[in-house]
Amino acid sequence: MCTLIIFTLINLGNLFYYNADYFPIPLTGLNRGILTVGFLVLTAGWFFVMRFVWQHLADKLTMRHILLLAIGLRVLWILAVDTPPVQDFSEMYQAAVQFAGGQLDFASESRYLSLYPYQVPFVMYQGIIIKLLGEHVLWLKLLNCIISTVTIALTIMIGKQFFSTKQALMAGLMLTLYPPHIVLNSVLTNQIIALCLFLAGIYLFLQEKDSLLNAVLCALFLTFGNLFRPLGSILLIAFGLYAVCIRLPVKKHKGRYLLTLLCLPVIYFSANQLVDTALMTSGITADSIQTVNPYWKFAVGLNQESDGKWTQADYDIVTAFDTAEERNDAARQLLAERLDNPPAISRLLVRKFLIMWSDIDTSLSWGTKQTGLPQWAIAGLSVIQKTQYMMWVFCGTVYLIKKRRQLPDGVYVLLIIIIGYVLVHEGIEIQTRYRYVLMPFFSLLAAAGLPLFTSRPHKQADQHQEKA
């Protein structure tokens, strides 16, 4: 029910929320109405294209076809559009070059990494690739393309756990064609590898093999994903809620199931602590790579003037101090000031939700910065992104409404993750490119809803769901 409410609100936001920064016309009531009609027409176009593929082409699709298309589109993009590393991505790349050259104190030499030490593992990953393949961003971008394609394969494999093969393949095709998941491969971001690792962990968890080996592998994938992007705890909580509330009551061997379930947090937190200790002991980092300033993200996220987005003014307040403890105190004070007006916070949370889940995806702007790409091309990508996204959310909403009493158990893992991710971003800093993590789940729900619009029910899907 919570996810259905979230999807319904996103649908409404997609229809009525427009960011004036993206449109060259004044957003009067009439212009907003024209934009809404235009986006609805284009969204309907995408819907009929996908419906046609479902009815006439999907039976001929294979995973190989989709993966070849995926890798082809992604490699073509990075070869055609030369996106240089800028801002944070540039600083991390320069630190990676230093690490590749044997400079182990690269983190302490970088002001950026002293403020965001959780980025150190990603910098080291880039440094290893540079050491092995040479100092050229193209190698890192090519790896992004490969990892992004593996992400699509994992999305299909996860979909097969509780949907039909045809639905899972359609989800993979949707993700293959989604502009942010193509364009972001030219950006040296940790989102791509982190998502791939998280999906591997989700796939293993859904296997429900009550074995120690499966639990260890699942926990390690979550750990490595968390080292690149600290979101592992959200998944771990989602796994725990799903296991205890949904699967445990129907399990025959409850003791064994609980034992393997308990292994997940034990291995996850132990492995994270082990890596953390190793990095500090070796002198690579002076501070823990865990979030050393937990108040910072919330202080930024509750900035009413910026609608919860990063600002230079907030950054300057916290970075004026040299030690982690001083920065933590400054962020705590800033957060306390912003919590002092509850009615204003309530209005802020509404605005944040609309921006985060209905605005144009900024992956497109990051992927086209300083590329010389014509403005009409960027605008075209934005329109494609928004209309595809609108179609996905609509189809997913219909699926959640019509199948609310027949949802396969495994779907609840995805729903709990979506709910947790949405709620967390109501508090912390937002950027629409952070939606990247949830798009495989959105595509799966959209593909599940697609056969509900056909003239005849999809027997294979129904049988698969009954079996699940």
CSV table of N, CA and C in Angstrom, one decimal, residues 284-367:
chain,number,residue,atom,x,y,z
A,284,ILE,N,46.4,4.9,4.4
A,284,ILE,CA,45.7,5.5,3.2
A,284,ILE,C,44.7,6.5,3.7
A,285,THR,N,44.0,6.3,4.8
A,285,THR,CA,43.1,7.2,5.3
A,285,THR,C,43.4,7.5,6.8
A,286,ALA,N,43.2,8.7,7.2
A,286,ALA,CA,43.3,9.1,8.6
A,286,ALA,C,42.1,8.9,9.4
A,287,ASP,N,40.9,9.0,8.7
A,287,ASP,CA,39.6,8.8,9.3
A,287,ASP,C,38.9,7.6,8.7
A,288,SER,N,37.9,7.2,9.4
A,288,SER,CA,37.1,6.1,9.0
A,288,SER,C,36.4,6.4,7.6
A,289,ILE,N,36.3,5.4,6.7
A,289,ILE,CA,35.6,5.7,5.5
A,289,ILE,C,34.1,5.6,5.6
A,290,GLN,N,33.7,5.2,6.8
A,290,GLN,CA,32.2,5.3,7.1
A,290,GLN,C,31.9,6.8,7.2
A,291,THR,N,30.7,7.2,7.1
A,291,THR,CA,30.3,8.6,7.1
A,291,THR,C,30.8,9.2,8.4
A,292,VAL,N,31.7,10.2,8.3
A,292,VAL,CA,32.3,10.8,9.5
A,292,VAL,C,31.5,12.0,9.9
A,293,ASN,N,30.6,12.5,9.1
A,293,ASN,CA,29.8,13.6,9.4
A,293,ASN,C,28.3,13.3,9.2
A,294,PRO,N,27.7,12.5,10.0
A,294,PRO,CA,26.3,12.0,9.8
A,294,PRO,C,25.3,13.2,9.7
A,295,TYR,N,25.6,14.3,10.3
A,295,TYR,CA,24.6,15.4,10.3
A,295,TYR,C,24.6,16.2,9.0
A,296,TRP,N,25.7,16.1,8.2
A,296,TRP,CA,25.9,17.0,7.1
A,296,TRP,C,24.8,16.7,6.0
A,297,LYS,N,24.6,15.5,5.7
A,297,LYS,CA,23.6,15.2,4.6
A,297,LYS,C,22.2,15.7,5.0
A,298,PHE,N,21.9,15.5,6.3
A,298,PHE,CA,20.6,15.9,6.8
A,298,PHE,C,20.5,17.5,6.9
A,299,ALA,N,21.6,18.1,7.2
A,299,ALA,CA,21.6,19.6,7.3
A,299,ALA,C,21.3,20.1,5.9
A,300,VAL,N,22.0,19.5,4.9
A,300,VAL,CA,21.8,20.0,3.5
A,300,VAL,C,20.4,19.6,3.0
A,301,GLY,N,19.9,18.4,3.4
A,301,GLY,CA,18.6,18.0,3.0
A,301,GLY,C,17.5,18.7,3.5
A,302,LEU,N,17.7,19.5,4.6
A,302,LEU,CA,16.6,20.2,5.2
A,302,LEU,C,16.8,21.7,5.0
A,303,ASN,N,17.6,22.1,4.0
A,303,ASN,CA,17.8,23.5,3.7
A,303,ASN,C,16.6,23.9,2.9
A,304,GLN,N,15.7,24.8,3.5
A,304,GLN,CA,14.5,25.2,2.8
A,304,GLN,C,14.7,26.1,1.6
A,305,GLU,N,15.8,26.9,1.7
A,305,GLU,CA,16.1,27.8,0.6
A,305,GLU,C,16.5,27.1,-0.7
A,306,SER,N,17.2,25.9,-0.6
A,306,SER,CA,17.7,25.2,-1.7
A,306,SER,C,16.8,24.0,-2.0
A,307,ASP,N,15.7,23.8,-1.3
A,307,ASP,CA,14.8,22.6,-1.4
A,307,ASP,C,15.6,21.3,-1.2
A,308,GLY,N,16.5,21.4,-0.3
A,308,GLY,CA,17.2,20.1,0.1
A,308,GLY,C,18.3,19.7,-0.9
A,309,LYS,N,18.7,20.7,-1.7
A,309,LYS,CA,19.9,20.4,-2.7
A,309,LYS,C,21.1,21.0,-2.2
A,310,TRP,N,22.3,20.6,-2.7
A,310,TRP,CA,23.6,21.0,-2.3
A,310,TRP,C,23.7,22.5,-2.6
A,311,THR,N,24.3,23.3,-1.7
A,311,THR,CA,24.6,24.7,-2.0
A,311,THR,C,26.1,25.0,-1.6
A,312,GLN,N,26.7,25.9,-2.2
A,312,GLN,CA,28.0,26.3,-1.9
A,312,GLN,C,28.1,26.9,-0.5
A,313,ALA,N,27.0,27.7,-0.1
A,313,ALA,CA,27.0,28.3,1.2
A,313,ALA,C,27.1,27.3,2.3
A,314,ASP,N,26.3,26.2,2.2
A,314,ASP,CA,26.3,25.1,3.2
A,314,ASP,C,27.7,24.5,3.2
A,315,TYR,N,28.2,24.2,2.0
A,315,TYR,CA,29.5,23.6,1.9
A,315,TYR,C,30.6,24.4,2.6
A,316,ASP,N,30.5,25.8,2.4
A,316,ASP,CA,31.5,26.7,3.0
A,316,ASP,C,31.5,26.7,4.5
A,317,ILE,N,30.3,26.6,5.1
A,317,ILE,CA,30.1,26.6,6.5
A,317,ILE,C,30.8,25.4,7.1
A,318,VAL,N,30.6,24.2,6.6
A,318,VAL,CA,31.2,23.0,7.2
A,318,VAL,C,32.7,22.9,6.8
A,319,THR,N,33.1,23.2,5.6
A,319,THR,CA,34.5,23.0,5.2
A,319,THR,C,35.4,24.1,5.7
A,320,ALA,N,34.9,25.0,6.5
A,320,ALA,CA,35.8,26.0,7.1
A,320,ALA,C,36.6,25.5,8.2
A,321,PHE,N,36.2,24.3,8.7
A,321,PHE,CA,36.9,23.7,9.8
A,321,PHE,C,37.9,22.5,9.3
A,322,ASP,N,38.9,22.3,10.1
A,322,ASP,CA,40.0,21.4,9.6
A,322,ASP,C,39.7,20.0,10.1
A,323,THR,N,39.2,19.8,11.3
A,323,THR,CA,39.0,18.4,11.8
A,323,THR,C,37.6,17.9,11.6
A,324,ALA,N,37.5,16.6,11.6
A,324,ALA,CA,36.2,16.0,11.4
A,324,ALA,C,35.2,16.3,12.6
A,325,GLU,N,35.8,16.4,13.8
A,325,GLU,CA,35.0,16.7,14.9
A,325,GLU,C,34.4,18.2,14.8
A,326,GLU,N,35.2,19.1,14.4
A,326,GLU,CA,34.7,20.5,14.2
A,326,GLU,C,33.6,20.6,13.1
A,327,ARG,N,33.9,19.8,12.0
A,327,ARG,CA,32.9,19.8,10.9
A,327,ARG,C,31.6,19.2,11.4
A,328,ASN,N,31.7,18.2,12.2
A,328,ASN,CA,30.5,17.5,12.7
A,328,ASN,C,29.7,18.4,13.6
A,329,ASP,N,30.4,19.2,14.5
A,329,ASP,CA,29.7,20.1,15.4
A,329,ASP,C,29.0,21.2,14.6
A,330,ALA,N,29.7,21.7,13.5
A,330,ALA,CA,29.1,22.8,12.7
A,330,ALA,C,27.8,22.3,12.0
A,331,ALA,N,27.9,21.0,11.4
A,331,ALA,CA,26.7,20.5,10.8
A,331,ALA,C,25.6,20.2,11.7
A,332,ARG,N,25.9,19.8,12.9
A,332,ARG,CA,24.9,19.5,14.0
A,332,ARG,C,24.2,20.8,14.3
A,333,GLN,N,24.9,21.9,14.5
A,333,GLN,CA,24.3,23.2,14.8
A,333,GLN,C,23.4,23.7,13.6
A,334,LEU,N,23.9,23.5,12.4
A,334,LEU,CA,23.1,23.9,11.2
A,334,LEU,C,21.8,23.1,11.1
A,335,LEU,N,21.9,21.8,11.4
A,335,LEU,CA,20.7,20.9,11.4
A,335,LEU,C,19.7,21.3,12.5
A,336,ALA,N,20.2,21.7,13.7
A,336,ALA,CA,19.3,22.1,14.8
A,336,ALA,C,18.6,23.3,14.4
A,337,GLU,N,19.2,24.3,13.7
A,337,GLU,CA,18.6,25.5,13.3
A,337,GLU,C,17.5,25.2,12.3
A,338,ARG,N,17.7,24.2,11.4
A,338,ARG,CA,16.7,23.9,10.4
A,338,ARG,C,15.6,23.1,10.8
A,339,LEU,N,15.7,22.4,12.0
A,339,LEU,CA,14.6,21.7,12.6
A,339,LEU,C,13.7,22.5,13.4
A,340,ASP,N,14.0,23.8,13.5
A,340,ASP,CA,13.3,24.7,14.5
A,340,ASP,C,12.0,25.1,14.0
A,341,ASN,N,11.6,24.8,12.7
A,341,ASN,CA,10.3,25.3,12.2
A,341,ASN,C,9.6,24.1,11.5
A,342,PRO,N,8.9,23.3,12.3
A,342,PRO,CA,8.2,22.1,11.8
A,342,PRO,C,7.2,22.4,10.6
A,343,PRO,N,6.4,23.4,10.7
A,343,PRO,CA,5.5,23.6,9.5
A,343,PRO,C,6.2,23.9,8.2
A,344,ALA,N,7.3,24.6,8.3
A,344,ALA,CA,8.1,24.9,7.1
A,344,ALA,C,8.8,23.6,6.6
A,345,ILE,N,9.2,22.7,7.5
A,345,ILE,CA,9.8,21.4,7.2
A,345,ILE,C,8.8,20.6,6.4
A,346,SER,N,7.5,20.6,6.9
A,346,SER,CA,6.5,19.8,6.2
A,346,SER,C,6.3,20.2,4.8
A,347,ARG,N,6.3,21.5,4.5
A,347,ARG,CA,6.2,22.0,3.2
A,347,ARG,C,7.4,21.7,2.3
A,348,LEU,N,8.6,21.7,3.0
A,348,LEU,CA,9.8,21.4,2.3
A,348,LEU,C,9.8,19.9,1.9
A,349,LEU,N,9.3,19.0,2.7
A,349,LEU,CA,9.3,17.6,2.4
A,349,LEU,C,8.4,17.3,1.1
A,350,VAL,N,7.3,18.1,1.0
A,350,VAL,CA,6.5,18.0,-0.2
A,350,VAL,C,7.2,18.4,-1.4
A,351,ARG,N,7.9,19.5,-1.3
A,351,ARG,CA,8.7,20.0,-2.5
A,351,ARG,C,9.8,19.1,-2.8
A,352,LYS,N,10.5,18.5,-1.8
A,352,LYS,CA,11.6,17.6,-2.1
A,352,LYS,C,11.1,16.4,-2.8
A,353,PHE,N,9.9,15.9,-2.4
A,353,PHE,CA,9.3,14.7,-3.0
A,353,PHE,C,9.1,14.9,-4.5
A,354,LEU,N,8.5,16.1,-4.8
A,354,LEU,CA,8.1,16.4,-6.2
A,354,LEU,C,9.4,16.6,-7.0
A,355,ILE,N,10.4,17.2,-6.5
A,355,ILE,CA,11.7,17.4,-7.2
A,355,ILE,C,12.4,16.1,-7.5
A,356,MET,N,12.5,15.3,-6.4
A,356,MET,CA,13.3,14.1,-6.5
A,356,MET,C,12.7,13.1,-7.4
A,357,TRP,N,11.4,13.0,-7.4
A,357,TRP,CA,10.7,11.9,-8.1
A,357,TRP,C,9.9,12.3,-9.4
A,358,SER,N,9.9,13.6,-9.7
A,358,SER,CA,9.1,14.0,-10.9
A,358,SER,C,9.9,15.0,-11.8
A,359,ASP,N,11.1,15.5,-11.3
A,359,ASP,CA,11.9,16.4,-12.1
A,359,ASP,C,12.7,15.6,-13.2
A,360,ILE,N,13.2,16.4,-14.1
A,360,ILE,CA,14.1,15.8,-15.2
A,360,ILE,C,15.3,15.2,-14.5
A,361,ASP,N,15.8,14.1,-14.9
A,361,ASP,CA,16.9,13.4,-14.3
A,361,ASP,C,18.2,14.1,-14.7
A,362,THR,N,19.0,14.6,-13.7
A,362,THR,CA,20.2,15.3,-13.9
A,362,THR,C,21.4,14.5,-14.4
A,363,SER,N,21.2,13.2,-14.4
A,363,SER,CA,22.2,12.3,-15.1
A,363,SER,C,22.5,12.8,-16.5
A,364,LEU,N,21.5,13.4,-17.1
A,364,LEU,CA,21.6,13.8,-18.5
A,364,LEU,C,22.5,15.1,-18.6
A,365,SER,N,22.3,16.0,-17.6
A,365,SER,CA,23.2,17.2,-17.6
A,365,SER,C,24.6,16.8,-17.2
A,366,TRP,N,24.8,15.9,-16.3
A,366,TRP,CA,26.2,15.5,-15.9
A,366,TRP,C,26.9,14.8,-17.1
A,367,GLY,N,26.1,14.0,-17.8
A,367,GLY,CA,26.7,13.3,-18.9
A,367,GLY,C,27.0,14.1,-20.2
